[in-house]
Amino acid sequence: MLQCELWDWDPGMGIQNDDYLGRCSMDISQVVRVGRLDTWQTLQQAKHGKVHLRLSWHRLSTDLLDLSHAITETQLVKTGDLSSAVLSVYVDSCKKLPNARPQSRPDPYLTVTVGKKTENTAVQMRTDDPVYEIGYSFLVQNPEIDVLEIRALDQKTGSILGQLNYAVGNLLREKDLCLLTQPLTLQKSGPESKIILALQLKILKEAIKEDDVEAETPLESPVEPEPAPQPAVQQPATPPTTPAIDSTDANQPPLVLNAELKNLEEKVQENGSQKSIPLEQIEKAVDVPQEQAAPERDSPKLVHRTSSITTSAGEAGLGRILLSLRYSMQHQTLYVVVHKIMNIPLKDPTNVPDPYVKLYLLPGRSKDSKRKTVVVKDNCMPEYDEQFEWVIPHAELHSRQVEVTVATHKGFLGGSPIIGQVIVHLNQYEFREAKTLWFDLMPELPGA
């Protein structure tokens, strides 16, 4: 999911004002399908206005012939800092760092910088041989002149324990643009101080169209009809693909370096695929009965495949609501799609409800966390297919809940506008894969 926010800029002061002008968001898959996209997007959360976007989709390459073309493209657009390559940095450890104070081992951490982006590792307490085992990815404007800078610092004193300046252009002379794990000497440090790391450079190649992507990574396998009257022969299950590790996750397990480097392109593609799930993909997967569901490969998987219709009115007899939930590690964003409601009870045939859905992120119900669907008039089985999102740090995700309330503009059940309610506890789900589930509507909780 690509998100763009517009704010007012004061040219006289050279600062951003607090005037929020609106936002727009669009699914990256639209760019993948056509390779390049020139579009006007209507601003959301604004009375009027549009924003002009020009987007292109690139693949990763180790062919030096692609570099000059990529650099030329970035230089043609003089109004922005575009990139021509991606640099992956894997920091294994440091050896024999100097003491920051006499008779005291340091508490070292690293800052890793390329261009305007800096990443900080965790602090390793009281050691001169810290182990980090962490990887980062950086966009590079021009590999021929850009520099990777790594600094080892002591947390207590802030003093520099060592420094490495590595010209990214050196990788252009390496096989496959790759520097395998090896120790490099730290400057401004002890005589034997080393940092052990590996580097991989990938060039951003000219955009390709969806036809080529689909030829390489089909989204779905076709479902063969069962022969009748013979019993169906169960096909061997496709082995699950191990998900790529998000390089932005500081708590990732230790990586095997060679595998890390070989899979760099797959990791970047995985980061790119962490977008909001297109509704047409969700609906298509939901409509497939569980016993006929074909294994999906590279697309985000809906692990809870359930029928898109239900005959039940739920445990409380108030109806059921179909929701899809997913969390993007890359964007630190929770996505909730409200698909439909079924079997809202009709107590009075002369008073058919006008249902809508409102959502709050809990705890701390506020206007900022409120989301609301459109109103569907005179309908006990409304369909919405509206997507909502909240930016939530991953560390806070499991302590949050989403309150989903179905209400009507007309009086219902003795005059109350509330039809039913669901509290979705986010700590009950693993959100690396999307989930589409039916929830029973329950009576409104006291104090809600």
Short mmCIF file of C-alpha atoms in Angstrom, two decimals:
data_model
loop_
_atom_site.label_atom_id
_atom_site.label_comp_id
_atom_site.label_asym_id
_atom_site.label_seq_id
_atom_site.Cartn_x
_atom_site.Cartn_y
_atom_site.Cartn_z
CA MET A 1 0.00 0.00 0.00
CA LEU A 2 1.38 3.38 -1.06
CA GLN A 3 0.37 6.24 1.24
CA CYS A 4 0.77 9.94 0.45
CA GLU A 5 -0.04 12.77 2.90
CA LEU A 6 -0.19 16.45 2.02
CA TRP A 7 0.63 19.20 4.50
CA ASP A 8 0.81 22.94 4.13
CA TRP A 9 4.34 24.32 3.73
CA ASP A 10 5.32 27.83 4.76
CA PRO A 11 7.96 28.98 2.22
CA GLY A 12 8.81 32.05 4.28
CA MET A 13 9.58 30.10 7.43
CA GLY A 14 10.83 27.02 5.59
CA ILE A 15 8.85 24.74 7.88
CA GLN A 16 5.81 22.50 7.73
CA ASN A 17 2.62 23.97 9.17
CA ASP A 18 0.11 21.95 11.15
CA ASP A 19 -2.49 22.32 8.36
CA TYR A 20 -3.32 18.81 7.13
CA LEU A 21 -4.56 18.94 3.53
CA GLY A 22 -5.50 15.30 2.97
CA ARG A 23 -4.11 11.93 1.98
CA CYS A 24 -4.40 9.26 -0.67
CA SER A 25 -3.52 5.60 -0.80
CA MET A 26 -3.34 3.07 -3.59
CA ASP A 27 -2.47 -0.58 -3.96
CA ILE A 28 1.03 -1.23 -5.32
CA SER A 29 -0.34 -4.14 -7.35
CA GLN A 30 -1.85 -1.58 -9.74
CA VAL A 31 1.69 -0.42 -10.59
CA VAL A 32 2.95 -4.00 -10.91
CA ARG A 33 0.25 -4.78 -13.47
CA VAL A 34 1.20 -1.98 -15.88
CA GLY A 35 4.87 -1.34 -15.03
CA ARG A 36 4.41 2.43 -15.15
CA LEU A 37 1.47 4.48 -13.96
CA ASP A 38 0.57 8.16 -14.38
CA THR A 39 -2.55 8.93 -12.36
CA TRP A 40 -4.55 11.58 -10.53
CA GLN A 41 -5.72 10.39 -7.08
CA THR A 42 -8.57 12.01 -5.16
CA LEU A 43 -7.55 13.19 -1.68
CA GLN A 44 -9.21 11.44 1.24
CA GLN A 45 -10.13 13.21 4.47
CA ALA A 46 -10.40 16.42 2.45
CA LYS A 47 -13.35 18.33 1.01
CA HIS A 48 -11.81 18.40 -2.45
CA GLY A 49 -8.52 18.11 -4.31
CA LYS A 50 -6.39 15.61 -6.20
CA VAL A 51 -2.69 14.70 -6.30
CA HIS A 52 -0.73 13.78 -9.43
CA LEU A 53 1.42 10.64 -9.07
CA ARG A 54 3.87 9.05 -11.48
CA LEU A 55 4.97 5.58 -10.41
CA SER A 56 7.08 2.78 -11.87
CA TRP A 57 7.79 -0.79 -10.82
CA HIS A 58 11.37 -2.11 -10.90
CA ARG A 59 13.04 -5.46 -10.51
CA LEU A 60 16.48 -6.19 -9.08
CA SER A 61 19.50 -7.00 -11.21
CA THR A 62 23.24 -7.71 -10.83
CA ASP A 63 24.00 -6.82 -14.45
CA LEU A 64 26.26 -3.77 -14.62
CA LEU A 65 24.75 -2.88 -18.00
CA ASP A 66 21.56 -1.94 -16.16
CA LEU A 67 23.36 0.53 -13.88
CA SER A 68 24.04 3.32 -16.36
CA HIS A 69 20.41 3.28 -17.50
CA ALA A 70 19.18 3.38 -13.89
CA ILE A 71 21.47 6.31 -13.01
CA THR A 72 20.37 8.20 -16.13
CA GLU A 73 16.73 7.80 -15.12
CA THR A 74 17.37 9.21 -11.65
CA GLN A 75 19.26 12.18 -13.07
CA LEU A 76 16.45 13.05 -15.48
CA VAL A 77 14.13 13.69 -12.55
CA LYS A 78 15.86 16.64 -10.92
CA THR A 79 13.15 17.44 -8.41
CA GLY A 80 13.52 14.38 -6.18
CA ASP A 81 16.03 11.99 -4.64
CA LEU A 82 15.40 8.86 -6.68
CA SER A 83 17.38 5.65 -6.32
CA SER A 84 19.20 3.45 -8.80
CA ALA A 85 20.06 0.47 -6.55
CA VAL A 86 19.42 -1.29 -3.25
CA LEU A 87 22.22 -2.08 -0.80
CA SER A 88 21.78 -4.90 1.71
CA VAL A 89 24.05 -4.77 4.77
CA TYR A 90 24.39 -7.75 7.09
CA VAL A 91 26.34 -6.99 10.30
CA ASP A 92 27.51 -10.12 12.04
CA SER A 93 29.72 -8.84 14.90
CA CYS A 94 32.66 -6.74 16.05
CA LYS A 95 35.93 -7.99 17.54
CA LYS A 96 38.31 -6.48 20.08
CA LEU A 97 36.74 -3.07 20.44
CA PRO A 98 38.68 -0.67 22.69
CA ASN A 99 37.47 0.25 26.17
CA ALA A 100 35.61 3.52 26.41
CA ARG A 101 36.86 4.00 30.01
CA PRO A 102 39.83 2.59 31.89
CA GLN A 103 39.22 -0.91 33.31
CA SER A 104 35.69 -1.02 31.94
CA ARG A 105 34.32 -2.85 28.95
CA PRO A 106 32.16 -0.80 26.58
CA ASP A 107 28.41 -0.99 25.98
CA PRO A 108 28.64 -0.83 22.17
CA TYR A 109 26.00 -0.24 19.53
CA LEU A 110 26.34 0.55 15.82
CA THR A 111 24.94 3.26 13.57
CA VAL A 112 24.71 2.21 9.92
CA THR A 113 24.25 5.06 7.43
CA VAL A 114 23.80 5.32 3.68
CA GLY A 115 22.81 8.71 2.31
CA LYS A 116 20.14 10.27 4.53
CA LYS A 117 19.04 7.03 6.20
CA THR A 118 20.56 5.76 9.45
CA GLU A 119 19.79 2.54 11.33
CA ASN A 120 20.81 1.79 14.93
CA THR A 121 21.49 -1.67 16.31
CA ALA A 122 20.63 -2.78 19.82
CA VAL A 123 23.14 -2.10 22.61
CA GLN A 124 25.31 -5.01 23.72
CA MET A 125 26.21 -4.58 27.38
CA ARG A 126 29.74 -4.85 28.78
CA THR A 127 31.51 -6.54 25.90
CA ASP A 128 34.31 -5.75 23.49
CA ASP A 129 33.17 -8.59 21.14
CA PRO A 130 29.51 -7.68 20.49
CA VAL A 131 27.38 -9.93 18.27
CA TYR A 132 24.57 -8.26 16.32
CA GLU A 133 23.52 -10.63 13.50
CA ILE A 134 21.17 -8.13 11.86
CA GLY A 135 20.52 -6.95 8.34
CA TYR A 136 19.39 -3.65 6.81
CA SER A 137 18.43 -2.49 3.31
CA PHE A 138 19.19 0.98 1.93
CA LEU A 139 18.13 2.73 -1.26
CA VAL A 140 21.19 4.08 -3.11
CA GLN A 141 21.09 7.04 -5.46
CA ASN A 142 24.40 6.43 -7.22
CA PRO A 143 26.52 3.39 -6.24
CA GLU A 144 29.57 4.91 -7.91
CA ILE A 145 29.81 7.74 -5.36
CA ASP A 146 27.71 6.77 -2.33
CA VAL A 147 29.39 5.61 0.89
CA LEU A 148 28.39 3.18 3.64
CA GLU A 149 29.36 4.54 7.06
CA ILE A 150 29.31 2.37 10.18
CA ARG A 151 30.20 3.78 13.58
CA ALA A 152 30.64 1.83 16.82
CA LEU A 153 29.63 3.93 19.82
CA ASP A 154 29.66 3.44 23.57
CA GLN A 155 26.21 4.01 25.05
CA LYS A 156 27.44 5.39 28.39
CA THR A 157 30.03 7.86 27.19
CA GLY A 158 28.93 8.46 23.59
CA SER A 159 32.54 8.07 22.48
CA ILE A 160 33.45 6.51 19.14
CA LEU A 161 34.89 2.99 19.48
CA GLY A 162 35.55 2.56 15.77
CA GLN A 163 34.45 3.63 12.31
CA LEU A 164 34.24 2.14 8.83
CA ASN A 165 33.74 4.11 5.61
CA TYR A 166 33.14 1.76 2.70
CA ALA A 167 32.67 3.03 -0.86
CA VAL A 168 29.63 1.30 -2.35
CA GLY A 169 31.37 1.48 -5.73
CA ASN A 170 33.79 -1.22 -4.55
CA LEU A 171 30.96 -3.74 -4.92
CA LEU A 172 30.78 -3.00 -8.64
CA ARG A 173 34.08 -4.85 -8.98
CA GLU A 174 32.94 -7.87 -6.96
CA LYS A 175 31.39 -11.00 -8.44
CA ASP A 176 27.58 -10.74 -8.41
CA LEU A 177 28.08 -7.33 -6.71
CA CYS A 178 28.47 -9.23 -3.45
CA LEU A 179 30.96 -9.07 -0.59
CA LEU A 180 30.74 -12.29 1.40
CA THR A 181 31.27 -12.42 5.13
CA GLN A 182 34.69 -11.13 6.08
CA PRO A 183 36.36 -8.98 8.75
CA LEU A 184 37.16 -5.37 7.88
CA THR A 185 39.48 -3.14 9.90
CA LEU A 186 37.86 -0.39 11.94
CA GLN A 187 39.39 3.07 11.84
CA LYS A 188 39.75 5.32 14.90
CA SER A 189 39.83 2.17 17.00
CA GLY A 190 42.20 -0.38 18.53
CA PRO A 191 44.98 -1.97 16.46
CA GLU A 192 43.10 -5.28 16.19
CA SER A 193 39.52 -4.01 16.07
CA LYS A 194 37.44 -5.53 13.31
CA ILE A 195 33.85 -5.55 12.08
CA ILE A 196 32.51 -8.69 10.38
CA LEU A 197 29.89 -8.01 7.74
CA ALA A 198 28.60 -8.88 4.29
CA LEU A 199 27.23 -6.64 1.55
CA GLN A 200 25.05 -7.14 -1.53
CA LEU A 201 24.17 -4.57 -4.18
CA LYS A 202 21.19 -4.92 -6.51
CA ILE A 203 20.47 -2.55 -9.39
CA LEU A 204 16.93 -1.31 -10.02
CA LYS A 205 16.04 -2.56 -13.47
CA GLU A 206 13.58 -1.11 -15.96
CA ALA A 207 9.94 -1.68 -15.04
CA ILE A 208 8.23 -4.81 -16.34
CA LYS A 209 4.59 -5.54 -17.00
CA GLU A 210 2.32 -7.85 -15.08
CA ASP A 211 2.36 -10.43 -17.89
CA ASP A 212 6.02 -11.13 -17.15
CA VAL A 213 5.41 -11.24 -13.39
CA GLU A 214 2.56 -13.69 -13.74
CA ALA A 215 4.64 -15.91 -15.99
CA GLU A 216 7.24 -16.20 -13.23
CA THR A 217 5.04 -16.25 -10.09
CA PRO A 218 1.44 -17.30 -10.73
CA LEU A 219 -0.89 -16.18 -7.97
CA GLU A 220 -3.07 -19.27 -7.95
CA SER A 221 -3.11 -22.81 -9.21
CA PRO A 222 -6.24 -23.72 -11.17
CA VAL A 223 -8.77 -25.83 -9.34
CA GLU A 224 -9.50 -29.05 -11.25
CA PRO A 225 -13.13 -30.27 -11.04
CA GLU A 226 -13.62 -33.53 -9.20
CA PRO A 227 -14.36 -36.48 -11.49
CA ALA A 228 -17.77 -38.02 -10.88
CA PRO A 229 -18.79 -40.51 -9.64
CA GLN A 230 -15.26 -41.50 -8.62
CA PRO A 231 -14.06 -40.18 -5.24
CA ALA A 232 -11.80 -37.18 -5.41
CA VAL A 233 -8.09 -37.91 -5.33
CA GLN A 234 -6.38 -35.62 -2.92
CA GLN A 235 -3.44 -33.87 -4.51
CA PRO A 236 -0.23 -33.65 -2.49
CA ALA A 237 -0.10 -30.37 -0.63
CA THR A 238 2.33 -27.80 -1.85
CA PRO A 239 5.09 -27.37 0.76
CA PRO A 240 4.63 -24.05 2.52
CA THR A 241 7.06 -21.40 1.53
CA THR A 242 9.11 -20.02 4.40
CA PRO A 243 8.29 -16.31 4.63
CA ALA A 244 11.14 -13.93 4.02
CA ILE A 245 12.40 -12.13 7.09
CA ASP A 246 11.66 -8.43 7.18
CA SER A 247 14.97 -6.64 7.35
CA THR A 248 13.36 -3.92 9.46
CA ASP A 249 12.57 -6.36 12.28
CA ALA A 250 15.24 -5.85 14.95
CA ASN A 251 14.19 -9.05 16.72
CA GLN A 252 14.73 -11.38 13.78
CA PRO A 253 16.65 -14.62 14.48
CA PRO A 254 20.26 -15.06 13.39
CA LEU A 255 20.60 -15.43 9.64
CA VAL A 256 22.79 -17.69 7.56
CA LEU A 257 24.69 -15.18 5.52
CA ASN A 258 24.91 -16.98 2.22
CA ALA A 259 21.20 -17.68 2.26
CA GLU A 260 20.62 -14.05 3.27
CA LEU A 261 22.50 -12.79 0.25
CA LYS A 262 21.05 -15.28 -2.21
CA ASN A 263 17.54 -14.43 -1.08
CA LEU A 264 17.99 -10.66 -1.09
CA GLU A 265 15.81 -10.17 -4.14
CA GLU A 266 13.09 -12.36 -2.63
CA LYS A 267 13.23 -10.32 0.61
CA VAL A 268 12.83 -7.02 -1.19
CA GLN A 269 9.94 -8.46 -3.20
CA GLU A 270 8.39 -9.69 0.06
CA ASN A 271 8.66 -6.19 1.51
CA GLY A 272 6.98 -4.87 -1.57
CA SER A 273 4.18 -7.42 -1.27
CA GLN A 274 3.27 -6.23 2.21
CA LYS A 275 0.56 -4.04 0.90
CA SER A 276 -3.13 -3.93 1.58
CA ILE A 277 -4.77 -6.92 -0.04
CA PRO A 278 -6.80 -6.02 -3.13
CA LEU A 279 -10.48 -6.56 -2.44
CA GLU A 280 -10.88 -8.62 -5.58
CA GLN A 281 -8.26 -11.07 -4.27
CA ILE A 282 -9.90 -11.28 -0.86
CA GLU A 283 -13.34 -11.85 -2.31
CA LYS A 284 -12.10 -14.44 -4.75
CA ALA A 285 -10.39 -16.39 -1.99
CA VAL A 286 -13.38 -16.07 0.34
CA ASP A 287 -15.75 -17.44 -2.27
CA VAL A 288 -13.74 -20.67 -2.60
CA PRO A 289 -15.03 -23.40 -0.27
CA GLN A 290 -12.36 -24.67 2.07
CA GLU A 291 -12.23 -28.18 0.63
CA GLN A 292 -11.63 -26.84 -2.90
CA ALA A 293 -9.16 -24.06 -2.08
CA ALA A 294 -6.07 -24.20 -4.26
CA PRO A 295 -2.70 -23.43 -2.68
CA GLU A 296 -1.48 -19.91 -3.29
CA ARG A 297 2.16 -19.11 -3.71
CA ASP A 298 3.56 -15.62 -3.81
CA SER A 299 0.41 -13.66 -2.97
CA PRO A 300 -0.53 -12.93 0.67
CA LYS A 301 -2.44 -16.00 1.86
CA LEU A 302 -5.85 -16.06 3.44
CA VAL A 303 -5.31 -18.86 5.91
CA HIS A 304 -8.91 -18.86 7.11
CA ARG A 305 -10.83 -19.66 3.93
CA THR A 306 -14.50 -19.47 4.67
CA SER A 307 -17.65 -19.32 2.64
CA SER A 308 -18.79 -15.84 1.63
CA ILE A 309 -22.33 -16.67 2.75
CA THR A 310 -23.72 -17.96 6.04
CA THR A 311 -27.18 -19.16 7.04
CA SER A 312 -26.57 -18.57 10.75
CA ALA A 313 -27.74 -15.47 12.59
CA GLY A 314 -24.99 -15.99 15.16
CA GLU A 315 -24.96 -16.99 18.81
CA ALA A 316 -27.11 -14.02 19.88
CA GLY A 317 -29.36 -14.07 16.82
CA LEU A 318 -28.25 -10.56 15.80
CA GLY A 319 -26.52 -11.53 12.56
CA ARG A 320 -22.90 -12.09 11.52
CA ILE A 321 -20.26 -9.81 9.99
CA LEU A 322 -17.47 -10.84 7.58
CA LEU A 323 -14.12 -9.11 8.21
CA SER A 324 -10.60 -9.42 6.77
CA LEU A 325 -7.62 -8.45 8.94
CA ARG A 326 -3.95 -8.05 8.09
CA TYR A 327 -0.91 -6.26 9.55
CA SER A 328 1.92 -4.87 7.42
CA MET A 329 5.28 -5.10 9.17
CA GLN A 330 6.83 -2.79 6.59
CA HIS A 331 4.28 0.00 7.01
CA GLN A 332 3.43 -0.75 10.67
CA THR A 333 -0.22 -0.57 9.64
CA LEU A 334 -3.30 -2.64 10.52
CA TYR A 335 -5.78 -3.15 7.69
CA VAL A 336 -9.41 -4.17 8.30
CA VAL A 337 -11.85 -4.83 5.45
CA VAL A 338 -15.56 -4.80 6.25
CA HIS A 339 -17.10 -7.09 3.63
CA LYS A 340 -20.72 -7.73 4.53
CA ILE A 341 -23.30 -8.46 7.22
CA MET A 342 -25.81 -11.29 6.96
CA ASN A 343 -29.03 -12.25 8.70
CA ILE A 344 -29.80 -9.08 10.65
CA PRO A 345 -33.10 -9.97 12.35
CA LEU A 346 -36.18 -8.16 11.01
CA LYS A 347 -38.36 -7.49 14.04
CA ASP A 348 -40.74 -5.17 12.21
CA PRO A 349 -41.35 -5.62 8.45
CA THR A 350 -42.41 -1.96 8.28
CA ASN A 351 -39.09 -0.83 9.76
CA VAL A 352 -36.22 -2.37 7.76
CA PRO A 353 -32.87 -1.20 9.21
CA ASP A 354 -30.42 1.15 7.45
CA PRO A 355 -27.22 -0.51 8.70
CA TYR A 356 -23.71 0.91 8.82
CA VAL A 357 -20.51 -0.15 10.62
CA LYS A 358 -18.34 2.01 12.85
CA LEU A 359 -14.96 0.92 14.15
CA TYR A 360 -12.76 2.16 16.99
CA LEU A 361 -9.22 1.21 17.91
CA LEU A 362 -9.08 0.39 21.63
CA PRO A 363 -8.09 1.19 24.28
CA GLY A 364 -8.77 4.91 24.26
CA ARG A 365 -11.77 5.37 21.99
CA SER A 366 -11.17 8.66 20.16
CA LYS A 367 -12.20 10.55 17.04
CA ASP A 368 -8.79 9.89 15.49
CA SER A 369 -9.30 6.12 15.71
CA LYS A 370 -12.92 6.16 14.51
CA ARG A 371 -13.75 4.70 11.10
CA LYS A 372 -17.20 4.36 9.52
CA THR A 373 -18.73 2.72 6.46
CA VAL A 374 -21.44 4.10 4.25
CA VAL A 375 -25.10 3.54 5.16
CA VAL A 376 -26.98 0.86 3.20
CA LYS A 377 -30.68 1.65 3.32
CA ASP A 378 -33.48 -0.89 3.92
CA ASN A 379 -31.27 -3.97 4.01
CA CYS A 380 -30.78 -6.88 6.41
CA MET A 381 -27.86 -8.29 4.37
CA PRO A 382 -25.75 -5.23 3.43
CA GLU A 383 -22.45 -5.40 1.54
CA TYR A 384 -19.68 -2.80 1.99
CA ASP A 385 -16.24 -4.07 0.94
CA GLU A 386 -14.62 -1.00 2.53
CA GLN A 387 -11.04 -1.03 3.80
CA PHE A 388 -9.82 0.88 6.86
CA GLU A 389 -6.35 1.27 8.33
CA TRP A 390 -4.58 2.33 11.51
CA VAL A 391 -0.86 2.97 11.96
CA ILE A 392 0.20 0.93 15.02
CA PRO A 393 3.77 0.09 16.10
CA HIS A 394 4.23 -3.67 16.08
CA ALA A 395 5.23 -3.62 19.74
CA GLU A 396 1.78 -2.25 20.63
CA LEU A 397 -0.26 -4.44 18.31
CA HIS A 398 -0.99 -7.27 20.74
CA SER A 399 -2.30 -4.86 23.40
CA ARG A 400 -4.94 -3.34 21.12
CA GLN A 401 -8.49 -4.28 20.16
CA VAL A 402 -10.80 -3.24 17.35
CA GLU A 403 -14.37 -2.46 18.39
CA VAL A 404 -16.79 -3.17 15.54
CA THR A 405 -20.33 -1.88 16.00
CA VAL A 406 -23.23 -2.39 13.62
CA ALA A 407 -25.88 0.31 13.95
CA THR A 408 -28.84 1.68 12.02
CA HIS A 409 -30.12 5.17 11.34
CA LYS A 410 -33.57 3.94 12.27
CA GLY A 411 -34.71 2.87 15.71
CA PHE A 412 -34.11 -0.85 16.39
CA LEU A 413 -34.87 -3.20 19.26
CA GLY A 414 -36.79 -0.79 21.43
CA GLY A 415 -35.36 2.40 20.00
CA SER A 416 -31.61 1.67 20.32
CA PRO A 417 -29.64 2.32 17.12
CA ILE A 418 -27.16 -0.48 17.97
CA ILE A 419 -27.81 -3.79 16.22
CA GLY A 420 -24.78 -5.67 17.55
CA GLN A 421 -21.10 -5.43 18.39
CA VAL A 422 -17.84 -7.38 18.13
CA ILE A 423 -14.56 -6.81 19.98
CA VAL A 424 -11.61 -8.19 17.96
CA HIS A 425 -8.65 -8.86 20.26
CA LEU A 426 -5.55 -8.48 18.10
CA ASN A 427 -3.40 -10.63 20.42
CA GLN A 428 -5.33 -13.68 19.19
CA TYR A 429 -4.00 -13.49 15.64
CA GLU A 430 -0.70 -13.82 13.79
CA PHE A 431 -0.97 -11.11 11.16
CA ARG A 432 1.82 -12.03 8.78
CA GLU A 433 -0.97 -13.60 6.71
CA ALA A 434 -4.39 -12.09 6.05
CA LYS A 435 -7.38 -13.64 7.76
CA THR A 436 -11.00 -13.50 6.64
CA LEU A 437 -13.47 -14.53 9.34
CA TRP A 438 -17.15 -14.46 10.25
CA PHE A 439 -17.88 -12.85 13.63
CA ASP A 440 -21.15 -13.23 15.55
CA LEU A 441 -22.74 -9.92 16.46
CA MET A 442 -23.35 -9.68 20.22
CA PRO A 443 -25.36 -7.22 22.33
CA GLU A 444 -23.68 -3.88 22.99
CA LEU A 445 -21.30 -3.99 25.92
CA PRO A 446 -22.17 -1.74 28.90
CA GLY A 447 -20.34 1.58 28.73
CA ALA A 448 -19.40 1.15 25.07
#
